PDB file of C-alpha atoms in Angstrom:
ATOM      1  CA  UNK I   1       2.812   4.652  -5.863  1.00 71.00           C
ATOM      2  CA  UNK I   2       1.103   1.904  -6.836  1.00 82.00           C
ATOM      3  CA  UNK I   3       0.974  -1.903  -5.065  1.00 88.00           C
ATOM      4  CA  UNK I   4       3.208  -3.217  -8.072  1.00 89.00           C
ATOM      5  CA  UNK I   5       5.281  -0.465  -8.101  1.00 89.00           C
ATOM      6  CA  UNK I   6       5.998  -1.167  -4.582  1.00 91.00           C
ATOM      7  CA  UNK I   7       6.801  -4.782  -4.857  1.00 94.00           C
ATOM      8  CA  UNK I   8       9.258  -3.654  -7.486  1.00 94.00           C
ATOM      9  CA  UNK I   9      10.859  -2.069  -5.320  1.00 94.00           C
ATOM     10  CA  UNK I  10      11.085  -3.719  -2.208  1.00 95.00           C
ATOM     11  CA  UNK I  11      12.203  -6.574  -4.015  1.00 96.00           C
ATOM     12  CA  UNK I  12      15.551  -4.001  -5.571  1.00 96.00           C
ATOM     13  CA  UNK I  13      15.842  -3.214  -1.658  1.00 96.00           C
ATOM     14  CA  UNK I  14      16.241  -6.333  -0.954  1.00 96.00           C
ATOM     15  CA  UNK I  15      18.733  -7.328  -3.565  1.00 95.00           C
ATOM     16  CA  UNK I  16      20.676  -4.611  -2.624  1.00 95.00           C
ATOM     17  CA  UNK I  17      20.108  -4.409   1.250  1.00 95.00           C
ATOM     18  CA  UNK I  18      20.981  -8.306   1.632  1.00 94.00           C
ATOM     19  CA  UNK I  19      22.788  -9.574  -1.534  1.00 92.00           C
ATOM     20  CA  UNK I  20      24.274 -11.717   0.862  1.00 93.00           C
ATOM     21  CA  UNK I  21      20.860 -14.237   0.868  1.00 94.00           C
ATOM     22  CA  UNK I  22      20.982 -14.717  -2.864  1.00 94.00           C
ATOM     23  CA  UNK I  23      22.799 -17.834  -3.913  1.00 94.00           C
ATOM     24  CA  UNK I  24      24.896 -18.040  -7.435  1.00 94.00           C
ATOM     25  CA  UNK I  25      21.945 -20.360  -8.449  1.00 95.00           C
ATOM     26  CA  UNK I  26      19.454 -17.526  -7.558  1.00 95.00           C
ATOM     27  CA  UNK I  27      21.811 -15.154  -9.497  1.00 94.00           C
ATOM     28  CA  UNK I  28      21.591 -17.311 -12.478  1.00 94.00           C
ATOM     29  CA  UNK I  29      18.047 -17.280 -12.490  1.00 95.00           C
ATOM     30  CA  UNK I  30      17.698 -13.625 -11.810  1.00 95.00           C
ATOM     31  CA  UNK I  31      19.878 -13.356 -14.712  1.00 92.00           C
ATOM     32  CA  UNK I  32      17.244 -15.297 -17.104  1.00 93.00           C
ATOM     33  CA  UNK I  33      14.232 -13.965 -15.763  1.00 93.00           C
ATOM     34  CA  UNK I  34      15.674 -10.375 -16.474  1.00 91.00           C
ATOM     35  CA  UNK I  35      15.886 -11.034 -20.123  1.00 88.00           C
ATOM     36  CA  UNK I  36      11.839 -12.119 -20.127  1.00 89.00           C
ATOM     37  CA  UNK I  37      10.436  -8.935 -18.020  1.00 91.00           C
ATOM     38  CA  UNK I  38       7.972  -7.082 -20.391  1.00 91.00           C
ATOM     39  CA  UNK I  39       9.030  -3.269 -21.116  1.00 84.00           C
ATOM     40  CA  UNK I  40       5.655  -1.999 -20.126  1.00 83.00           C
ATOM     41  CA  UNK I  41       3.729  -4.089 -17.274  1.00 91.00           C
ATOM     42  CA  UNK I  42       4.281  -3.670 -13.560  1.00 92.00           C
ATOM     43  CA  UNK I  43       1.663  -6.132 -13.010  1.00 93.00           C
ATOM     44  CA  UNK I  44       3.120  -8.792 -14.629  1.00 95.00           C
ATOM     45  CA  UNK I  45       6.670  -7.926 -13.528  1.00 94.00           C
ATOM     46  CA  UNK I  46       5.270  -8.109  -9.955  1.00 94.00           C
ATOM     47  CA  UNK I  47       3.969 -11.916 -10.517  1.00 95.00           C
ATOM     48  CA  UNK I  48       7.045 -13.068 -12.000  1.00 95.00           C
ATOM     49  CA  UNK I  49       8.941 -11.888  -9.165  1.00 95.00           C
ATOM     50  CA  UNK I  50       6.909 -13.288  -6.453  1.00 95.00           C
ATOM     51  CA  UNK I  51       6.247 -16.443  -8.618  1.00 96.00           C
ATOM     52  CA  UNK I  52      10.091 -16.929  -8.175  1.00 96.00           C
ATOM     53  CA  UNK I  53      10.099 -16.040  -4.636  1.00 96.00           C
ATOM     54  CA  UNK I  54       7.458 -18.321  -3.828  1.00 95.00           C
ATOM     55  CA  UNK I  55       9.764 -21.020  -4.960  1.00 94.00           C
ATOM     56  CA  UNK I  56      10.393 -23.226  -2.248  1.00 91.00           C
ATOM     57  CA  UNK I  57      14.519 -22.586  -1.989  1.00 90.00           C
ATOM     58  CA  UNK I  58      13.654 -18.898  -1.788  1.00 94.00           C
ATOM     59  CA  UNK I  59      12.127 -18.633   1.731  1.00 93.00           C
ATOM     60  CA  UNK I  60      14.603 -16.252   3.245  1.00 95.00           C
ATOM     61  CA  UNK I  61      14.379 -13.590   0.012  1.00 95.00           C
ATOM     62  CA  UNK I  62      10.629 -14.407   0.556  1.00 96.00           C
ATOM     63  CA  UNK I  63      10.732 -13.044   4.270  1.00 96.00           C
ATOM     64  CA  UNK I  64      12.873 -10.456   3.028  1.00 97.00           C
ATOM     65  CA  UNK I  65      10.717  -9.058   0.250  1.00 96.00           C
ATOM     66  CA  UNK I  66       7.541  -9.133   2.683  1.00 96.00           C
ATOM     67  CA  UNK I  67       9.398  -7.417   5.245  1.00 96.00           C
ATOM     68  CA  UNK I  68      10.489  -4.964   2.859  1.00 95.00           C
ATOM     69  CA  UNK I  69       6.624  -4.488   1.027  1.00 95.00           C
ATOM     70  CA  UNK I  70       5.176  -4.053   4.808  1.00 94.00           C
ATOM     71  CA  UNK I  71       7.695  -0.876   5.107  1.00 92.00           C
ATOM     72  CA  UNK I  72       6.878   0.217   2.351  1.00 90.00           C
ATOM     73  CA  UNK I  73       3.302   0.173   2.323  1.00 88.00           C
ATOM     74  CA  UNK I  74       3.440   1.686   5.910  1.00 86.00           C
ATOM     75  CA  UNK I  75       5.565   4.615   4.490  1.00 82.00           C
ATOM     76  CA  UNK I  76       3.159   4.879   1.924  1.00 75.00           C
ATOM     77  CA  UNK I  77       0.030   5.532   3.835  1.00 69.00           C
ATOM     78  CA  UNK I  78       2.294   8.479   5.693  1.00 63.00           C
ATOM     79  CA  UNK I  79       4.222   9.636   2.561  1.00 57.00           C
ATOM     80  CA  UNK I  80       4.765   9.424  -1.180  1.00 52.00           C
ATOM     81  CA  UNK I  81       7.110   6.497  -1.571  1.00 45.00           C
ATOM     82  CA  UNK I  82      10.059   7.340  -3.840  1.00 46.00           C
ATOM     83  CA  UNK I  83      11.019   4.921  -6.922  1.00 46.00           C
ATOM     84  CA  UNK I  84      14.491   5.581  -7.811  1.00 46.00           C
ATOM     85  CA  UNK I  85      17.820   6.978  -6.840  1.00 43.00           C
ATOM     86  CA  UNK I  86      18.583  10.050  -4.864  1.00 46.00           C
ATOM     87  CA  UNK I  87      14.796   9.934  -3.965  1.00 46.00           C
ATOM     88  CA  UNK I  88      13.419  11.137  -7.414  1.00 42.00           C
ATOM     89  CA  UNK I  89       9.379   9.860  -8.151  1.00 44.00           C
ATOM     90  CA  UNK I  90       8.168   7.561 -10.385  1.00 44.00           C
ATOM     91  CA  UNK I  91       6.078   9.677 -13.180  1.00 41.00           C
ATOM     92  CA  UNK I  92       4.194   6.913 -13.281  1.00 41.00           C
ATOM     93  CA  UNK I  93       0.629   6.648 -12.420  1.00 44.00           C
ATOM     94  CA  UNK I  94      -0.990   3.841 -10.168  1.00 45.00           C
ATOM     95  CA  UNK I  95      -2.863   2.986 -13.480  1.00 43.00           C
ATOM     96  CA  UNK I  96       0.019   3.725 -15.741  1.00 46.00           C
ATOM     97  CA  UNK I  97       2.877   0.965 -16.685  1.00 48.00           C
ATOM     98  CA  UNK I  98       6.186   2.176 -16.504  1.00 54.00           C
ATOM     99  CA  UNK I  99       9.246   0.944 -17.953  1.00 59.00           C
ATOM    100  CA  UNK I 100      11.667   2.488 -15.336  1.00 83.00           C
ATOM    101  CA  UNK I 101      10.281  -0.303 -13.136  1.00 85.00           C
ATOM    102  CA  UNK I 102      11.708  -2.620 -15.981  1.00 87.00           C
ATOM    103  CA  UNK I 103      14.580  -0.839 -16.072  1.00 90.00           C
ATOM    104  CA  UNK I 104      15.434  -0.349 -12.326  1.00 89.00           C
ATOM    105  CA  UNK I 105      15.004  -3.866 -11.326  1.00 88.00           C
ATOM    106  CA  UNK I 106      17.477  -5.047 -14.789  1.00 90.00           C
ATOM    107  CA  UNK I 107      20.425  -2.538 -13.425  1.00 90.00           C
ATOM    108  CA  UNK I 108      20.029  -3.543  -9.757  1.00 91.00           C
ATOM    109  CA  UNK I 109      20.175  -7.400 -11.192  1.00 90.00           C
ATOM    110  CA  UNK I 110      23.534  -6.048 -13.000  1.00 89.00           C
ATOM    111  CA  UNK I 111      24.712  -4.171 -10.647  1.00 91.00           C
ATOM    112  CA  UNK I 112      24.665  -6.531  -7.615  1.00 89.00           C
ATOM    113  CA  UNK I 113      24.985  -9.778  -9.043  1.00 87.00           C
ATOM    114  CA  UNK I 114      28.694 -11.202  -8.678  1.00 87.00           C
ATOM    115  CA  UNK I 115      28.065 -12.594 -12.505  1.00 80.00           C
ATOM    116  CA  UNK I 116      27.681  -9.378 -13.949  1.00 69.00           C
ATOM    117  CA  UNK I 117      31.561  -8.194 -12.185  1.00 56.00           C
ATOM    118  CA  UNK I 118      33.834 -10.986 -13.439  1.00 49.00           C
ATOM    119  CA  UNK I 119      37.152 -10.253 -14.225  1.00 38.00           C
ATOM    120  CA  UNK I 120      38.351  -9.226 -17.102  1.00 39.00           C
ATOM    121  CA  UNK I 121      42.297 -10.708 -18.149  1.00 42.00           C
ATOM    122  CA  UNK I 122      44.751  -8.809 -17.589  1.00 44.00           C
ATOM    123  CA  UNK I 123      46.406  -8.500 -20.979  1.00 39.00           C
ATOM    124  CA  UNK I 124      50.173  -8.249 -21.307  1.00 44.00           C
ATOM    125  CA  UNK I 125      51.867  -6.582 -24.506  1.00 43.00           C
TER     126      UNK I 125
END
């Protein structure tokens, strides 16, 4: 796995490991910078995200995420680190974009952010 690929996903570890240290303001912009990832460049999708945690009101999701990286990277040099769910690989090369990276990080954005699960009305006949 490549570097990026591994700041991808320590940073979806930490979102859903410790949801708890995101804010609703952090949610909101989570929300917007999902809509502006590109479909088919881990590189870039890895400075955007640590361009936003580098933001000065981030600092705890910024220990988080570097905690997180350090595992992985140590698991790495051991193992293959594993990308997505139920511990399936990324068919991505190190030199290869993916857009599953893309993809992963905009579910686990959906998934775990309490803006995504609003209510819906109950509707009475």
């Amino acid at each position: 796995m490549s570097v990026y690929q591994a700041s991808i996903q320590a940073f979806v570890q930490v979102i859903e490991s410790q949801p708890h240290l995101l804010t609703i303001e952090h949610w909101t912009e989570l929300e917007q910078i999902k809509s502006k990832l590109p479909a088919d460049d881990n590189e870039e999708i890895c400075e955007i995200i640590e361009n936003w945690l580098n933001i000065e009101s981030h600092d705890q999701l910024l220990q988080a995420y570097s905690q997180q990286l350090k595992l992985l990277i140590s698991a790495s040099d051991k193992e293959d680190i594993t990308i997505g769910r139920d511990g399936s690989k990324s068919s991505a090369s190190p030199n290869k974009p993916s857009e599953f990276a893309k993809e992963l990080l905009e579910n686990t954005i959906k998934k775990n952010s309490p803006l995504s699960n609003t209510q819906k009305p109950n509707l009475k006949l």
